[in-house]
Short mmCIF file of C-alpha atoms in Angstrom, two decimals:
data_model
loop_
_atom_site.label_atom_id
_atom_site.label_comp_id
_atom_site.label_asym_id
_atom_site.label_seq_id
_atom_site.Cartn_x
_atom_site.Cartn_y
_atom_site.Cartn_z
CA UNK A 6 -7.45 -23.23 -16.30
CA UNK A 7 -7.00 -19.59 -17.17
CA UNK A 8 -6.42 -19.24 -20.90
CA UNK A 9 -4.71 -15.83 -20.87
CA UNK A 10 -3.26 -14.81 -17.55
CA UNK A 11 -1.50 -11.59 -16.71
CA UNK A 12 0.22 -10.42 -13.57
CA UNK A 13 -0.02 -8.38 -11.51
CA UNK A 14 -3.72 -7.55 -11.43
CA UNK A 15 -3.03 -4.22 -9.73
CA UNK A 16 0.12 -2.13 -9.93
CA UNK A 17 0.56 1.09 -7.98
CA UNK A 18 3.82 2.92 -8.43
CA UNK A 19 5.52 6.30 -8.36
CA UNK A 20 6.28 8.46 -11.36
CA UNK A 21 9.67 7.73 -12.85
CA UNK A 22 9.76 4.08 -11.83
CA UNK A 23 10.21 1.14 -14.19
CA UNK A 24 7.70 -1.70 -14.06
CA UNK A 25 6.79 -4.86 -15.95
CA UNK A 26 3.55 -6.68 -16.66
CA UNK A 27 3.67 -10.34 -17.57
CA UNK A 28 1.33 -12.27 -19.82
CA UNK A 29 1.07 -15.95 -20.61
CA UNK A 30 -1.38 -17.91 -22.75
CA UNK A 31 -1.89 -21.66 -22.65
CA UNK A 32 -4.03 -21.84 -25.79
CA UNK A 33 -1.23 -22.63 -28.20
CA UNK A 34 -1.90 -19.40 -30.08
CA UNK A 35 0.63 -17.84 -32.41
CA UNK A 36 -0.29 -14.20 -31.91
CA UNK A 37 -0.37 -12.05 -28.80
CA UNK A 38 -1.34 -8.44 -28.22
CA UNK A 39 -1.22 -5.62 -25.73
CA UNK A 40 -4.18 -3.25 -25.52
CA UNK A 41 -4.54 -0.15 -23.37
CA UNK A 42 -7.91 0.88 -21.91
CA UNK A 43 -8.05 4.46 -20.72
CA UNK A 44 -10.24 6.01 -18.06
CA UNK A 45 -13.05 6.48 -20.58
CA UNK A 46 -12.92 2.74 -21.36
CA UNK A 47 -11.53 3.36 -24.83
CA UNK A 48 -9.47 0.39 -26.05
CA UNK A 49 -6.47 0.86 -28.27
CA UNK A 50 -3.96 -1.65 -29.54
CA UNK A 51 -0.35 -1.09 -28.57
CA UNK A 52 1.58 -4.07 -29.89
CA UNK A 53 1.15 -7.38 -31.62
CA UNK A 54 3.59 -10.27 -31.77
CA UNK A 55 3.43 -13.32 -33.97
CA UNK A 56 5.71 -16.21 -33.05
CA UNK A 57 7.97 -13.86 -31.10
CA UNK A 58 8.16 -11.38 -33.97
CA UNK A 59 6.88 -7.83 -33.57
CA UNK A 60 4.13 -7.23 -36.11
CA UNK A 61 2.19 -4.20 -34.94
CA UNK A 62 3.73 -1.27 -33.14
CA UNK A 63 1.28 1.56 -32.82
CA UNK A 64 2.41 5.07 -31.95
CA UNK A 65 3.44 4.11 -28.46
CA UNK A 66 6.24 5.96 -26.63
CA UNK A 67 9.48 4.03 -26.73
CA UNK A 68 9.35 3.89 -22.93
CA UNK A 69 7.10 0.89 -23.60
CA UNK A 70 9.00 -2.17 -24.68
CA UNK A 71 7.33 -5.50 -25.29
CA UNK A 72 9.32 -8.70 -24.96
CA UNK A 73 8.31 -12.12 -26.21
CA UNK A 74 10.65 -14.88 -24.97
CA UNK A 75 8.47 -17.50 -26.65
CA UNK A 76 5.13 -17.52 -28.38
CA UNK A 77 3.25 -18.26 -25.16
CA UNK A 78 4.56 -15.17 -23.38
CA UNK A 79 4.39 -11.47 -24.08
CA UNK A 80 5.63 -9.14 -21.37
CA UNK A 81 5.36 -5.38 -21.27
CA UNK A 82 8.10 -3.31 -19.70
CA UNK A 83 7.53 0.36 -19.04
CA UNK A 84 10.37 2.75 -18.24
CA UNK A 85 10.13 6.12 -16.51
CA UNK A 86 6.45 5.84 -15.76
CA UNK A 87 4.32 8.96 -16.21
CA UNK A 88 0.94 9.94 -14.79
CA UNK A 89 -0.65 9.49 -18.22
CA UNK A 90 0.36 5.84 -18.25
CA UNK A 91 -2.32 5.12 -15.67
CA UNK A 92 -4.77 2.78 -17.38
CA UNK A 93 -5.83 -0.83 -17.59
CA UNK A 94 -3.57 -2.91 -19.79
CA UNK A 95 -4.97 -6.02 -21.41
CA UNK A 96 -3.07 -8.88 -22.92
CA UNK A 97 -4.81 -10.93 -25.61
CA UNK A 98 -4.07 -13.78 -27.96
CA UNK A 99 -5.45 -15.26 -31.15
CA UNK A 100 -4.71 -18.38 -33.11
CA UNK A 101 -3.54 -16.77 -36.32
CA UNK A 102 -2.21 -13.37 -37.29
CA UNK A 103 -4.09 -12.79 -40.48
CA UNK A 104 -7.11 -14.96 -39.89
CA UNK A 105 -9.81 -12.39 -40.32
CA UNK A 106 -12.40 -14.46 -38.50
CA UNK A 107 -10.19 -15.15 -35.52
CA UNK A 108 -11.49 -14.04 -32.18
CA UNK A 109 -9.27 -12.67 -29.46
CA UNK A 110 -8.99 -14.11 -25.97
CA UNK A 111 -8.29 -11.49 -23.34
CA UNK A 112 -6.64 -11.59 -19.97
CA UNK A 113 -8.39 -10.00 -17.01
CA UNK A 114 -6.29 -6.85 -17.16
CA UNK A 115 -3.66 -5.05 -15.11
CA UNK A 116 -4.77 -1.81 -13.54
CA UNK A 117 -1.75 0.49 -13.45
CA UNK A 118 -1.90 3.56 -11.22
CA UNK A 119 0.98 6.01 -11.40
CA UNK A 120 1.14 8.43 -8.49
CA UNK B 25 -8.91 3.04 -42.48
CA UNK B 26 -11.43 0.79 -40.80
CA UNK B 27 -13.49 2.18 -37.94
CA UNK B 28 -16.57 1.47 -35.88
CA UNK B 29 -18.78 3.85 -33.95
CA UNK B 30 -21.14 3.21 -31.09
CA UNK B 31 -23.42 6.25 -30.90
CA UNK B 32 -24.74 5.56 -27.39
CA UNK B 33 -22.56 5.76 -24.29
CA UNK B 34 -25.29 4.14 -22.23
CA UNK B 35 -28.39 2.05 -22.84
CA UNK B 36 -30.95 1.45 -20.10
CA UNK B 37 -33.43 -1.40 -20.36
CA UNK B 38 -35.92 -3.03 -18.04
CA UNK B 39 -35.46 -6.72 -17.39
CA UNK B 40 -37.51 -8.81 -19.80
CA UNK B 41 -37.59 -6.10 -22.48
CA UNK B 42 -35.73 -6.41 -25.77
CA UNK B 43 -32.41 -4.62 -26.01
CA UNK B 44 -30.43 -3.12 -28.87
CA UNK B 45 -26.88 -1.79 -28.73
CA UNK B 46 -25.99 0.12 -31.87
CA UNK B 47 -22.86 -0.05 -33.99
CA UNK B 48 -22.01 1.43 -37.36
CA UNK B 49 -18.89 0.67 -39.33
CA UNK B 50 -16.70 2.12 -42.02
CA UNK B 51 -14.50 -0.26 -43.99
CA UNK B 52 -12.92 -0.61 -47.37
CA UNK B 53 -13.70 -4.05 -48.65
CA UNK B 54 -15.49 -6.79 -46.78
CA UNK B 55 -16.30 -6.07 -43.16
CA UNK B 56 -15.23 -8.50 -40.44
CA UNK B 57 -17.26 -7.44 -37.42
CA UNK B 58 -17.29 -8.56 -33.82
CA UNK B 59 -19.04 -7.92 -30.55
CA UNK B 60 -17.29 -8.29 -27.20
CA UNK B 61 -18.59 -7.88 -23.67
CA UNK B 62 -16.65 -6.66 -20.64
CA UNK B 63 -17.97 -7.39 -17.17
CA UNK B 64 -16.65 -5.24 -14.28
CA UNK B 65 -12.97 -5.89 -13.52
CA UNK B 66 -12.74 -8.52 -16.22
CA UNK B 67 -11.21 -8.84 -19.65
CA UNK B 68 -13.26 -8.76 -22.82
CA UNK B 69 -15.18 -11.86 -23.86
CA UNK B 70 -16.15 -12.72 -27.41
CA UNK B 71 -19.89 -12.69 -28.11
CA UNK B 72 -20.27 -13.14 -31.84
CA UNK B 73 -18.85 -12.29 -35.24
CA UNK B 74 -19.94 -11.59 -38.78
CA UNK B 75 -17.69 -12.70 -41.60
CA UNK B 76 -20.01 -13.61 -44.42
CA UNK B 77 -23.30 -15.38 -44.97
CA UNK B 78 -26.52 -14.81 -43.06
CA UNK B 79 -27.11 -11.26 -41.97
CA UNK B 80 -28.43 -12.42 -38.61
CA UNK B 81 -25.65 -13.84 -36.49
CA UNK B 82 -26.32 -15.72 -33.27
CA UNK B 83 -23.85 -15.67 -30.42
CA UNK B 84 -23.31 -16.41 -26.76
CA UNK B 85 -25.79 -15.82 -23.92
CA UNK B 86 -28.77 -15.42 -26.29
CA UNK B 87 -27.33 -12.41 -28.10
CA UNK B 88 -27.60 -11.90 -31.82
CA UNK B 89 -26.52 -9.19 -34.22
CA UNK B 90 -27.92 -8.02 -37.50
CA UNK B 91 -25.58 -7.04 -40.30
CA UNK B 92 -27.04 -4.39 -42.58
CA UNK B 93 -24.83 -3.52 -45.51
CA UNK B 94 -26.92 -0.64 -46.84
CA UNK B 95 -26.95 1.08 -43.44
CA UNK B 96 -23.39 -0.05 -42.58
CA UNK B 97 -24.66 -1.22 -39.23
CA UNK B 98 -24.11 -4.21 -37.00
CA UNK B 99 -26.47 -3.77 -34.06
CA UNK B 100 -26.42 -6.16 -31.12
CA UNK B 101 -29.79 -7.45 -29.95
CA UNK B 102 -31.40 -9.69 -27.39
CA UNK B 103 -35.13 -10.45 -27.23
CA UNK B 104 -35.36 -10.42 -23.43
CA UNK B 105 -32.77 -8.67 -21.28
CA UNK B 106 -31.47 -10.04 -17.99
CA UNK B 107 -30.02 -8.06 -15.09
CA UNK B 108 -26.87 -10.14 -15.54
CA UNK B 109 -26.46 -8.69 -19.06
CA UNK B 110 -25.43 -5.40 -17.49
CA UNK B 111 -21.91 -4.78 -18.76
CA UNK B 112 -19.83 -2.78 -21.22
CA UNK B 113 -20.26 -3.83 -24.85
CA UNK B 114 -17.75 -3.22 -27.60
CA UNK B 115 -18.22 -3.45 -31.33
CA UNK B 116 -15.03 -4.12 -33.29
CA UNK B 117 -13.80 -4.44 -36.86
CA UNK B 118 -10.83 -6.43 -38.01
CA UNK B 119 -8.06 -4.77 -39.97
CA UNK B 120 -7.15 -6.56 -43.16
CA UNK B 121 -4.03 -6.50 -45.29
CA UNK B 122 -0.69 -5.93 -43.67
CA UNK B 123 -2.30 -5.03 -40.38
CA UNK B 124 -4.23 -8.26 -40.32
CA UNK B 125 -4.97 -9.32 -36.79
CA UNK B 126 -5.56 -5.87 -35.39
CA UNK B 127 -9.01 -5.31 -33.91
CA UNK B 128 -10.31 -1.74 -33.96
CA UNK B 129 -12.81 -1.17 -31.15
CA UNK B 130 -15.67 1.24 -30.83
CA UNK B 131 -15.86 3.45 -27.77
CA UNK B 132 -18.09 1.03 -25.87
CA UNK B 133 -21.70 1.17 -24.69
CA UNK B 134 -22.63 0.64 -21.07
CA UNK B 135 -25.74 -1.53 -20.85
CA UNK B 136 -27.76 -1.29 -17.65
CA UNK B 137 -30.62 -3.72 -17.13
CA UNK B 138 -32.86 -2.90 -14.18
CA UNK B 139 -35.17 -5.39 -12.46
#
């Protein structure tokens, strides 16, 4: 069973389109995250949700809107896609929000290519 | 603010030789340090963590890491490298306080193990 699953694995789209990436975890974790990995493999957090509540919102353009219908799901909707949005987006989860020794479980990533 | 640095973009090792992947950190307060590995087209996988206690931490796949407070380092090591260890390795530090839960990643080090 896949612990953190995200779909689609690949997403190719035109500039200006709106797209969504879905993420689900079956670990019973309270906290979920979205990370962005750029072409140089640098990983940066975008958002964090704890029990459907937004906790961390880094300086991400408001074209990016996370949605958490329940604590097992955290979807990422992106409006008006731009070339610079091309990256690999990773969903992750952890058991607790402020457990400093908690490890993160990552999905396998969604490679977004904006043409 | 917490940060980690990985001074080497790439490390090349011959199979059977010991390997070291370097990481230095900058934190205020106690450091909560992690190593993750990313295989091609996969999400990150947890390797090991340092929270407190012994300076030598043992993790998955025969990896270990040495915490050195005076040098603010947390280098990843393995006594005998395998070709299958070839991957991208990330050092990370956990934010504390209100941003608890956020992992700050280093820029990654590509490990290449040749037969």
